[in-house]
Coordinates of C-alpha atoms in Angstrom, one line a residue:
Chain A
X1 CA -19.5 -9.2 -20.9
X2 CA -17.5 -11.6 -19.2
X3 CA -13.7 -11.7 -19.5
X4 CA -11.7 -14.9 -18.8
X5 CA -8.7 -14.2 -16.7
X6 CA -6.0 -15.8 -15.0
X7 CA -7.5 -16.5 -11.4
X8 CA -4.3 -16.9 -9.9
X9 CA -3.7 -13.4 -9.8
X10 CA 0.3 -13.3 -9.9
X11 CA 0.5 -9.9 -8.0
X12 CA 2.2 -9.3 -5.0
X13 CA 0.1 -8.7 -1.9
X14 CA 1.4 -7.9 1.3
X15 CA -0.6 -6.6 4.4
X16 CA 0.7 -4.1 6.2
X17 CA 1.3 -2.8 9.6
X18 CA -1.9 -2.2 11.3
X19 CA -3.5 -2.1 14.6
X20 CA -1.3 0.0 16.7
X21 CA -0.9 0.5 20.3
X22 CA -3.8 2.8 20.1
X23 CA -5.8 1.6 17.2
X24 CA -8.5 3.7 15.4
X25 CA -12.0 3.9 14.7
X26 CA -13.0 4.9 11.1
X27 CA -15.2 2.6 9.3
X28 CA -14.1 1.2 5.8
X29 CA -15.9 2.8 3.5
X30 CA -18.8 0.7 2.2
X31 CA -19.9 2.9 -1.0
X32 CA -20.5 1.4 -4.5
X33 CA -20.3 2.7 -7.9
X34 CA -23.7 4.0 -9.1
X35 CA -24.7 3.7 -12.9
X36 CA -25.4 0.3 -14.3
X37 CA -25.5 -1.4 -17.6
X38 CA -26.0 1.4 -20.1
X39 CA -23.6 3.0 -22.4
X40 CA -21.4 2.3 -25.1
X41 CA -20.8 -1.5 -25.2
X42 CA -17.9 -1.2 -27.7
X43 CA -16.1 1.4 -25.9
X44 CA -16.6 -0.4 -22.7
X45 CA -14.9 -3.6 -24.1
X46 CA -12.2 -1.5 -25.6
X47 CA -11.2 -0.2 -22.3
X48 CA -11.4 -3.7 -20.3
X49 CA -9.1 -5.0 -23.0
X50 CA -6.6 -2.4 -22.8
X51 CA -6.8 -2.4 -19.0
X52 CA -6.1 -6.2 -18.9
X53 CA -3.3 -5.8 -21.7
X54 CA -1.6 -3.3 -19.5
X55 CA -1.8 -5.1 -16.4
X56 CA -0.3 -8.1 -18.0
X57 CA 2.5 -6.7 -19.5
X58 CA 5.8 -8.4 -18.7
X59 CA 7.7 -7.4 -16.5
X60 CA 4.9 -5.3 -14.9
X61 CA 6.0 -1.7 -13.9
X62 CA 4.1 1.1 -12.2
X63 CA 3.2 3.0 -15.4
X64 CA 1.8 -0.3 -16.8
X65 CA -0.7 -0.8 -13.9
X66 CA -1.6 3.1 -13.7
X67 CA -2.4 2.7 -17.4
X68 CA -4.6 -0.4 -16.5
X69 CA -6.3 1.6 -13.7
X70 CA -7.0 4.6 -15.9
X71 CA -8.9 2.1 -18.3
X72 CA -10.7 0.3 -15.8
X73 CA -11.9 3.7 -14.4
X74 CA -13.3 4.6 -18.0
X75 CA -14.7 1.1 -18.5
X76 CA -16.5 1.4 -15.2
X77 CA -17.9 4.9 -15.8
X78 CA -19.9 3.0 -18.8
X79 CA -20.8 -0.1 -16.8
X80 CA -20.9 -1.3 -13.2
X81 CA -22.6 -4.6 -13.5
X82 CA -19.8 -6.8 -14.6
X83 CA -18.4 -8.6 -11.7
X84 CA -15.1 -9.6 -13.5
X85 CA -14.2 -6.3 -14.3
X86 CA -14.9 -5.0 -10.9
X87 CA -12.7 -7.3 -9.2
X88 CA -9.9 -7.0 -11.8
X89 CA -10.3 -3.2 -11.1
X90 CA -10.0 -4.0 -7.3
X91 CA -6.9 -6.0 -7.9
X92 CA -5.4 -3.2 -10.0
X93 CA -5.9 -0.7 -7.2
X94 CA -4.7 -3.0 -4.7
X95 CA -1.5 -3.2 -6.6
X96 CA -1.2 0.6 -6.8
X97 CA -2.2 0.8 -3.2
X98 CA 0.8 -1.1 -2.2
X99 CA 3.4 -0.6 -4.9
X100 CA 2.6 3.1 -6.0
X101 CA 5.1 5.7 -5.3
X102 CA 3.3 8.4 -3.8
X103 CA 1.4 8.2 -0.4
X104 CA -1.6 10.4 -1.4
X105 CA -2.2 8.6 -4.8
X106 CA -1.8 5.1 -3.2
X107 CA -4.5 6.1 -0.7
X108 CA -6.8 7.3 -3.3
X109 CA -6.2 4.0 -5.3
X110 CA -7.2 2.0 -2.5
X111 CA -10.2 3.9 -1.7
X112 CA -11.3 3.6 -5.4
X113 CA -10.4 -0.2 -5.0
X114 CA -12.6 -0.6 -2.0
X115 CA -15.3 0.9 -4.0
X116 CA -15.0 -1.5 -6.9
X117 CA -14.7 -4.3 -4.4
X118 CA -18.0 -3.3 -2.4
X119 CA -19.8 -3.0 -5.8
X120 CA -18.5 -6.7 -7.0
X121 CA -19.7 -7.8 -3.9
X122 CA -23.0 -6.3 -4.4
X123 CA -23.4 -8.4 -7.5
X124 CA -22.0 -11.4 -5.9
X125 CA -20.9 -11.6 -2.4
X126 CA -20.0 -15.3 -2.7
X127 CA -17.1 -15.1 -5.0
X128 CA -13.8 -15.6 -3.8
X129 CA -11.9 -12.5 -5.6
X130 CA -14.0 -9.7 -4.3
X131 CA -14.0 -11.1 -0.8
X132 CA -10.2 -11.2 -1.0
X133 CA -9.5 -7.9 -2.5
X134 CA -11.8 -6.1 -0.1
X135 CA -9.7 -7.5 2.7
X136 CA -6.6 -6.6 1.1
X137 CA -7.7 -3.0 0.3
X138 CA -9.0 -2.6 3.6
X139 CA -5.4 -3.6 5.4
X140 CA -3.9 -1.3 2.9
X141 CA -6.2 1.5 3.9
X142 CA -5.5 0.9 7.5
X143 CA -1.9 1.3 6.8
X144 CA -2.0 4.1 5.0
X145 CA -4.4 6.1 7.4
X146 CA -4.4 4.6 10.9
X147 CA -7.6 5.8 11.7
X148 CA -9.3 3.0 9.7
X149 CA -7.0 0.6 11.7
X150 CA -9.3 -1.1 13.9
X151 CA -12.0 -1.8 11.3
X152 CA -9.3 -3.0 9.0
X153 CA -8.3 -5.6 11.2
X154 CA -12.0 -6.7 11.6
X155 CA -12.2 -6.8 7.8
X156 CA -9.1 -8.6 7.1
X157 CA -9.8 -11.3 9.8
X158 CA -13.5 -11.8 8.8
X159 CA -12.7 -12.1 5.3
X160 CA -9.4 -14.3 5.1
X161 CA -10.4 -16.5 8.0
X162 CA -13.8 -17.1 6.2
X163 CA -11.6 -17.9 2.9
X164 CA -9.3 -20.1 4.6
X165 CA -12.1 -22.0 6.5
X166 CA -13.7 -22.6 2.7
X167 CA -10.2 -24.0 1.5
X168 CA -9.9 -21.1 -1.2
X169 CA -6.7 -21.1 -2.6
X170 CA -6.2 -17.8 -4.5
X171 CA -3.2 -15.3 -5.2
X172 CA -0.8 -18.2 -4.1
X173 CA -2.3 -18.6 -0.7
X174 CA -3.3 -15.1 -0.4
X175 CA -5.6 -15.6 2.5
X176 CA -3.3 -17.3 4.7
X177 CA -0.4 -15.0 3.8
X178 CA -2.4 -11.8 4.6
X179 CA -4.2 -12.9 7.6
X180 CA -0.5 -14.4 8.7
X181 CA 1.2 -10.9 8.3
X182 CA -1.8 -9.4 10.4
X183 CA -1.2 -11.9 13.2
X184 CA 2.5 -11.2 12.9
X185 CA 2.7 -7.3 13.0
X186 CA -0.6 -6.6 15.3
X187 CA -0.1 -6.3 18.7
X188 CA -1.6 -8.8 21.1
X189 CA -4.5 -8.5 23.6
X190 CA -5.8 -6.3 25.1
X191 CA -5.1 -3.9 22.0
X192 CA -5.5 -6.3 19.1
X193 CA -5.4 -10.0 18.0
X194 CA -1.8 -10.3 17.1
X195 CA 0.3 -13.7 17.9
X196 CA 3.4 -15.0 16.7
X197 CA 2.4 -18.4 17.3
X198 CA -1.2 -18.0 15.4
X199 CA 0.8 -16.1 12.4
X200 CA 3.1 -19.0 12.0
X201 CA 0.5 -21.3 11.3
X202 CA -0.8 -19.2 8.6
X203 CA 2.7 -18.3 7.1
X204 CA 3.9 -21.9 7.3
X205 CA 0.6 -22.8 5.4
X206 CA 1.3 -20.4 2.7
X207 CA 4.9 -21.4 2.0
X208 CA 3.5 -25.3 2.2
X209 CA 0.8 -24.4 -0.6
X210 CA 3.2 -22.1 -2.8
X211 CA 6.8 -22.3 -1.9
X212 CA 7.9 -20.9 -5.2
X213 CA 6.0 -17.5 -4.5
X214 CA 8.6 -15.2 -3.0
X215 CA 6.7 -13.1 -0.7
X216 CA 5.3 -16.4 1.0
X217 CA 9.0 -17.0 1.8
X218 CA 9.5 -13.1 2.7
X219 CA 6.9 -13.1 5.3
X220 CA 7.9 -16.3 6.9
X221 CA 11.6 -15.2 7.1
X222 CA 10.2 -11.9 9.0
X223 CA 8.3 -14.3 11.3
X224 CA 11.4 -16.5 11.9
X225 CA 13.2 -13.1 12.7
X226 CA 10.4 -12.0 15.1
X227 CA 10.1 -15.4 16.7
X228 CA 13.9 -15.8 17.0
X229 CA 14.0 -12.6 18.8
X230 CA 11.2 -12.9 21.2
X231 CA 12.3 -16.5 22.2
X232 CA 16.1 -15.8 22.2
X233 CA 16.8 -18.5 19.7
X234 CA 19.2 -17.5 16.9
X235 CA 18.5 -20.6 15.0
X236 CA 15.4 -18.9 13.7
X237 CA 17.4 -15.8 12.7
X238 CA 19.9 -18.4 10.5
X239 CA 16.7 -20.0 8.9
X240 CA 15.2 -16.5 8.1
X241 CA 18.8 -15.4 6.5
X242 CA 19.1 -18.7 4.3
X243 CA 15.2 -18.6 3.4
X244 CA 15.9 -15.0 2.0
X245 CA 19.2 -15.7 0.3
X246 CA 17.6 -18.8 -1.5
X247 CA 14.2 -17.2 -2.4
X248 CA 14.9 -13.7 -2.9
X249 CA 18.6 -12.1 -2.9
X250 CA 20.9 -15.2 -3.8
X251 CA 22.3 -15.8 -7.2
X252 CA 19.6 -18.4 -8.0
X253 CA 16.8 -16.4 -6.8
X254 CA 14.5 -15.7 -9.7
X255 CA 11.2 -13.6 -9.8
X256 CA 8.2 -15.6 -11.0
X257 CA 7.2 -15.0 -14.6
X258 CA 5.9 -11.4 -15.4
X259 CA 6.8 -10.1 -12.0
X260 CA 8.9 -7.1 -12.4
X261 CA 8.4 -4.0 -10.1
X262 CA 7.1 -6.2 -7.3
X263 CA 10.3 -8.2 -7.2
X264 CA 12.6 -5.2 -6.5
X265 CA 10.2 -4.1 -3.7
X266 CA 10.3 -7.5 -2.4
X267 CA 14.1 -7.7 -2.4
X268 CA 14.3 -4.2 -0.7
X269 CA 12.2 -5.6 1.9
X270 CA 14.3 -8.7 2.4
X271 CA 17.5 -6.2 2.6
X272 CA 15.8 -4.2 5.1
X273 CA 14.9 -7.4 7.3
X274 CA 18.6 -8.4 7.0
X275 CA 19.9 -5.1 7.9
X276 CA 17.4 -4.9 10.9
X277 CA 18.5 -8.2 12.3
X278 CA 22.2 -8.1 11.5
Chain B
X1 CA -0.1 40.9 0.1
X2 CA 2.7 43.0 -1.3
X3 CA 1.4 46.6 -2.2
X4 CA 2.4 46.3 -6.0
X5 CA 0.4 42.9 -6.0
X6 CA -3.0 44.7 -5.1
X7 CA -5.6 45.1 -8.1
X8 CA -4.9 48.6 -9.5
X9 CA -1.8 49.2 -7.1
X10 CA 0.6 50.2 -9.9
X11 CA -1.7 52.5 -11.6
X12 CA -2.2 54.7 -8.3
X13 CA 1.4 54.4 -7.4
X14 CA 2.7 57.9 -6.4
X15 CA 5.9 57.5 -4.7
X16 CA 5.0 59.4 -1.5
X17 CA 1.9 57.3 -0.9
X18 CA 3.7 54.1 -1.7
X19 CA 6.2 55.0 0.9
X20 CA 3.7 56.0 3.4
X21 CA 1.6 52.8 2.9
X22 CA 5.0 50.8 3.2
X23 CA 5.5 52.6 6.4
X24 CA 2.3 51.9 7.8
X25 CA 2.6 48.3 6.9
X26 CA 6.0 48.0 8.8
X27 CA 4.4 49.5 11.9
X28 CA 1.4 47.1 11.7
X29 CA 3.6 44.1 11.0
X30 CA 5.9 45.2 13.9
X31 CA 2.9 45.6 16.4
X32 CA 0.8 42.7 15.2
X33 CA 2.6 39.8 16.6
X34 CA 2.7 41.6 20.2
X35 CA -0.9 42.1 19.9
X36 CA -1.4 38.5 18.9
X37 CA 0.5 37.2 21.5
X38 CA -0.9 39.4 24.0
X39 CA -4.5 38.9 23.3
X40 CA -4.9 35.9 21.1
X41 CA -2.2 33.4 21.4
X42 CA -3.6 30.4 23.5
X43 CA -1.7 29.2 26.4
X44 CA -0.2 25.7 25.8
X45 CA -1.5 22.8 28.0
X46 CA 1.3 20.1 27.4
X47 CA -0.2 16.5 27.3
X48 CA 1.9 13.5 28.0
X49 CA 0.9 9.9 28.1
X50 CA 2.5 6.9 29.7
X51 CA 0.9 3.5 29.2
X52 CA 2.6 1.0 31.1
X53 CA 3.6 -2.4 29.3
X54 CA 2.4 -1.2 25.8
X55 CA 4.8 -1.9 23.1
X56 CA 3.2 0.5 20.6
X57 CA 2.5 3.3 23.2
X58 CA 5.1 5.4 21.6
X59 CA 5.4 8.6 19.6
X60 CA 6.2 6.5 16.5
X61 CA 2.9 4.9 16.8
X62 CA 0.5 6.8 18.7
X63 CA 1.0 10.4 17.8
X64 CA -2.1 10.4 15.6
X65 CA -4.4 9.0 18.3
X66 CA -3.2 11.3 21.0
X67 CA -3.3 14.4 18.6
X68 CA -6.7 13.7 18.1
X69 CA -7.5 13.4 21.7
X70 CA -5.5 16.9 22.2
X71 CA -7.6 18.6 19.2
X72 CA -10.9 17.3 20.8
X73 CA -9.9 18.6 24.2
X74 CA -8.9 21.8 22.7
X75 CA -12.4 22.4 21.3
X76 CA -14.0 21.9 24.7
X77 CA -11.6 24.3 26.1
X78 CA -11.9 27.1 23.5
X79 CA -13.5 29.6 25.8
X80 CA -10.3 29.3 28.1
X81 CA -8.1 30.3 25.3
X82 CA -5.7 27.3 25.9
X83 CA -4.4 24.8 23.4
X84 CA -3.7 21.2 24.4
X85 CA -0.1 20.0 22.8
X86 CA 1.0 16.6 23.0
X87 CA 4.4 16.2 24.7
X88 CA 5.0 12.8 24.1
X89 CA 3.7 9.1 24.5
X90 CA 5.9 6.6 26.4
X91 CA 5.5 2.9 27.5
X92 CA 8.6 3.2 30.2
X93 CA 8.4 4.7 33.3
X94 CA 11.8 6.4 33.4
X95 CA 11.1 7.9 29.9
X96 CA 7.8 9.3 31.0
X97 CA 9.4 10.9 34.0
X98 CA 11.8 12.7 31.8
X99 CA 8.6 14.3 30.1
X100 CA 7.3 15.7 33.2
X101 CA 11.0 17.0 34.2
X102 CA 11.3 18.9 31.1
X103 CA 10.9 22.6 31.9
X104 CA 11.1 23.8 28.4
X105 CA 8.1 21.7 27.5
X106 CA 6.1 21.7 30.7
X107 CA 3.5 19.0 31.1
X108 CA 0.1 20.3 32.5
X109 CA -2.0 17.2 32.1
X110 CA -1.2 13.5 31.7
X111 CA -2.6 10.0 31.4
X112 CA -0.7 7.8 33.5
X113 CA -1.0 4.5 35.2
X114 CA -2.2 4.3 38.7
X115 CA 1.2 3.0 39.8
X116 CA 2.9 6.2 38.4
X117 CA 0.6 8.4 40.1
X118 CA 1.0 6.9 43.4
X119 CA 4.9 6.9 43.0
X120 CA 5.2 10.5 41.8
X121 CA 1.8 12.3 43.0
X122 CA 3.7 14.3 46.0
X123 CA 7.0 15.0 43.9
X124 CA 5.1 16.2 40.5
X125 CA 2.2 17.5 42.4
X126 CA -0.4 15.3 40.6
X127 CA -4.1 15.5 40.9
X128 CA -6.4 12.8 39.6
X129 CA -9.0 14.4 37.5
X130 CA -10.6 11.5 35.5
X131 CA -10.2 7.8 35.4
X132 CA -10.0 5.8 32.0
X133 CA -12.9 3.2 31.3
X134 CA -10.8 0.8 29.1
X135 CA -13.3 -1.2 27.1
X136 CA -16.1 0.5 28.8
X137 CA -15.2 -1.3 32.0
X138 CA -15.2 0.6 35.4
X139 CA -12.0 -0.2 37.2
X140 CA -9.4 -3.1 36.6
X141 CA -9.3 -6.5 37.7
X142 CA -6.5 -9.0 37.0
X143 CA -7.0 -12.6 36.9
X144 CA -4.5 -15.3 37.1
X145 CA -5.0 -17.9 34.2
X146 CA -3.3 -21.2 33.9
X147 CA -3.6 -25.0 33.0
X148 CA -4.3 -25.2 36.8
X149 CA -6.6 -23.1 38.7
X150 CA -4.5 -20.7 41.2
X151 CA -6.6 -21.0 44.2
X152 CA -4.1 -19.1 46.5
X153 CA -1.0 -16.9 45.9
X154 CA 1.2 -19.2 43.8
X155 CA 4.3 -19.0 45.5
X156 CA 7.6 -19.2 43.6
X157 CA 5.6 -19.6 40.3
X158 CA 6.5 -17.7 37.1
X159 CA 3.9 -15.4 36.1
X160 CA 3.5 -13.7 32.4
X161 CA 2.8 -10.1 32.3
X162 CA 3.3 -7.1 30.1
X163 CA 3.9 -4.8 33.4
X164 CA 7.3 -6.0 34.8
X165 CA 8.3 -2.3 34.4
X166 CA 5.9 -1.7 37.3
X167 CA 6.6 -4.7 39.6
X168 CA 6.1 -2.6 43.0
X169 CA 2.7 -2.1 41.6
X170 CA 2.5 -5.7 40.8
X171 CA 3.8 -7.0 44.3
X172 CA 2.1 -4.6 46.5
X173 CA -1.3 -4.0 44.9
X174 CA -2.1 -6.6 42.4
X175 CA -0.9 -9.5 44.0
X176 CA 0.7 -9.0 47.4
X177 CA 2.3 -12.1 48.8
X178 CA 1.1 -13.4 52.0
X179 CA 3.4 -12.9 55.1
X180 CA 6.6 -15.3 54.6
X181 CA 5.4 -16.5 51.1
X182 CA 8.0 -17.1 48.5
X183 CA 7.4 -14.4 46.0
X184 CA 6.4 -15.0 42.4
X185 CA 8.4 -14.3 39.6
X186 CA 7.3 -12.0 37.1
X187 CA 8.1 -12.7 33.4
X188 CA 7.9 -10.1 30.8
X189 CA 5.7 -11.2 27.9
X190 CA 4.7 -8.4 25.1
X191 CA 2.0 -10.9 24.0
X192 CA -0.1 -12.5 26.5
X193 CA -2.0 -14.6 23.8
X194 CA 1.5 -16.3 23.2
X195 CA 2.2 -16.6 26.8
X196 CA -1.1 -18.3 27.0
X197 CA -0.4 -20.5 24.0
X198 CA 3.1 -21.4 25.5
X199 CA 1.1 -23.0 28.5
X200 CA -1.2 -25.0 26.5
X201 CA 1.3 -26.0 23.9
X202 CA 3.7 -27.2 26.8
X203 CA 6.7 -24.9 25.6
X204 CA 9.7 -25.5 27.7
X205 CA 9.9 -22.2 29.0
X206 CA 6.3 -21.5 29.5
X207 CA 5.0 -19.4 32.3
X208 CA 2.8 -21.2 35.0
X209 CA 0.2 -18.5 34.9
X210 CA -0.7 -15.4 32.8
X211 CA -1.8 -12.3 34.6
X212 CA -4.6 -11.2 32.5
X213 CA -6.5 -8.0 32.7
X214 CA -10.3 -7.7 32.1
X215 CA -10.0 -6.9 28.5
X216 CA -7.5 -9.6 27.7
X217 CA -9.5 -12.2 29.8
X218 CA -12.4 -11.7 27.5
X219 CA -10.0 -12.2 24.6
X220 CA -9.0 -15.5 26.0
X221 CA -12.6 -16.7 26.4
X222 CA -13.4 -16.2 22.8
X223 CA -10.3 -17.9 21.7
X224 CA -10.9 -21.6 20.8
X225 CA -7.6 -22.7 22.0
X226 CA -7.7 -20.8 25.3
X227 CA -11.0 -20.9 26.6
X228 CA -10.1 -24.3 28.7
X229 CA -7.6 -22.5 30.6
X230 CA -8.5 -22.1 34.3
X231 CA -9.4 -18.7 35.8
X232 CA -8.1 -18.6 39.3
X233 CA -6.9 -15.8 41.9
X234 CA -8.3 -12.4 41.2
X235 CA -7.0 -9.0 42.2
X236 CA -9.0 -6.4 44.0
X237 CA -11.0 -4.0 41.9
X238 CA -8.3 -1.5 41.2
X239 CA -8.2 2.0 39.3
X240 CA -7.6 2.3 35.6
X241 CA -5.4 4.7 34.0
X242 CA -5.7 8.3 35.4
X243 CA -5.9 11.6 33.8
X244 CA -3.8 13.8 36.1
X245 CA -3.1 17.6 36.4
X246 CA 0.3 18.6 37.2
X247 CA 1.0 21.4 39.8
X248 CA -2.3 22.9 39.0
X249 CA -1.4 24.0 35.5
X250 CA -4.8 23.5 33.9
X251 CA -6.0 26.2 36.1
X252 CA -9.5 27.7 35.2
X253 CA -10.1 25.1 32.4
X254 CA -10.1 22.2 34.8
X255 CA -13.8 21.7 35.2
X256 CA -14.5 21.8 31.7
X257 CA -11.7 19.4 30.8
X258 CA -13.3 16.9 33.3
X259 CA -16.6 17.5 31.7
X260 CA -15.0 16.9 28.3
X261 CA -13.4 13.8 29.4
X262 CA -16.4 12.4 31.3
X263 CA -18.8 13.3 28.4
X264 CA -16.5 12.1 25.9
X265 CA -19.1 9.6 24.3
X266 CA -21.7 12.2 24.2
X267 CA -20.8 13.3 20.7
X268 CA -19.9 11.5 17.6
X269 CA -16.5 13.0 17.3
X270 CA -15.9 12.0 20.9
X271 CA -17.0 8.5 20.3
X272 CA -14.5 8.4 17.7
X273 CA -11.8 9.6 19.9
X274 CA -13.0 7.0 22.7
X275 CA -12.5 4.1 20.3
X276 CA -9.2 5.7 19.2
X277 CA -7.9 5.6 22.6
X278 CA -9.8 2.5 23.6
X279 CA -11.7 4.1 26.7
X280 CA -15.0 5.1 25.3
X281 CA -15.4 7.7 28.1
X282 CA -13.7 8.5 31.3
X283 CA -15.2 8.6 34.9
X284 CA -14.4 10.7 37.8
X285 CA -11.9 9.1 39.9
X286 CA -13.4 6.5 42.6
X287 CA -11.5 8.1 45.4
X288 CA -12.4 4.9 47.8
X289 CA -10.8 2.5 45.0
X290 CA -7.8 4.8 44.5
X291 CA -7.1 5.4 48.4
X292 CA -7.5 1.7 49.0
X293 CA -4.8 0.9 46.2
X294 CA -2.8 3.8 47.8
X295 CA -2.7 2.1 51.1
X296 CA -1.8 -1.2 49.5
X297 CA 0.9 0.9 47.8
X298 CA 2.3 2.1 50.9
X299 CA 2.7 -1.3 52.2
X300 CA 6.1 -3.1 51.9

């Protein structure tokens, strides 16, 4: 069964602090779901529809997404051969991995999401969605457990650069945003691959492609603060403040349609950036 | 477990028996810590780490990795009844020195830069036990990289490095100036990629050269934008970070500690630790190399 979905997944995806001074070594899990195509087809379809409905509720909150995750889990206990359901489940897990409240639960969702993405990739390793979310979930796992940091960097770099090279436009310039944040926050050599100059290219490209997506503006502002500090140039800090005011904090700033909890999180991050650079 | 919680405890409860049992428990409880301390409590071996020029070599960021290394060494030294405990991770030499001087939390072993070792070996009674092999490499060699090839000492030029906190090391050992030459100017750059990009992008305040360690040089070679930069003057082959013992505090566990470090890649667990700290294993210090660096260090 294939379900039509909005491919421009409107969820907020940030990638996270990775690759510390001493980066770590565990491999991102490569397990897949067992099972196959047997089971109660009607029940499967019901769970998938309920999962989609819960995820698409507007404005979306944590409880809605947890409900979606529960339905996807039940659906995938019945069938594991439907790429669409698998990547949507991985997306749901990524959302909870980023915005969930409890660290242990977030890690559980992220690991589950990686299993979903791995299973989807086993079915079709050319499709954009599963490759993208595999990279995102790897990054989230690296953030939650630093011992996965080094492999997470490799996974994000390889997944996102391949998608960028192919010209894939997904999740509001997701590949550029995710790769850009990695380059922005990771240390440089000999420890890792971070570079403010390379981060700029990706984050500006994300804003150029989707200027109305607040997350793109948020991370470009973070870059502007970092660059301004590194180069001792206050002009970039001014730009960052104006960007945050216009896109996230000012009276005219509005969340994109359907965005609820994410908007509050982005605003919190924007306020923290302003406070850190006041 | 309290007496009344024991299965059947309440039913047997004669008052005198209970009182006797409580007394016995109190006596045992009072004796237990003493016995444990005297016989079982392992002696602490404080572990400090000083990683020069690495922004993220701090307690905030590196705790997990260093705790895992400490745990690994603990396992290897079990028979000596010692416990390796992280004292702190620092990237600033003054802050690192404070760790060594804290008598309440004594440091028994440490990973330090060769410059820190040479500067403080007498004062802190440091003995080099092992040497890191970052990226699997034996020794460290720095290379000047720039738009033009540095054939000779680049008098007066600006050189990007992460190591300005150790300028004596840079000037005396890594790139000693010939007699009468105008010294180079060391410029702190936390990110050597960005320092090199500044050169190729022609940025206004770009350095003239980047001082690249061997691992960074490999990263430059793999980068499409940087591979055309020219490699020039190279330093001598120098020591890498050293594992040092402070004032003979490792004691009888010393040989097993060295064995654990030099055999780090001999087990799956050790391999993971090696990846974690980016030194797959350690070697016994190359004494010739260390002495040679020491002689340069003594020069003014």
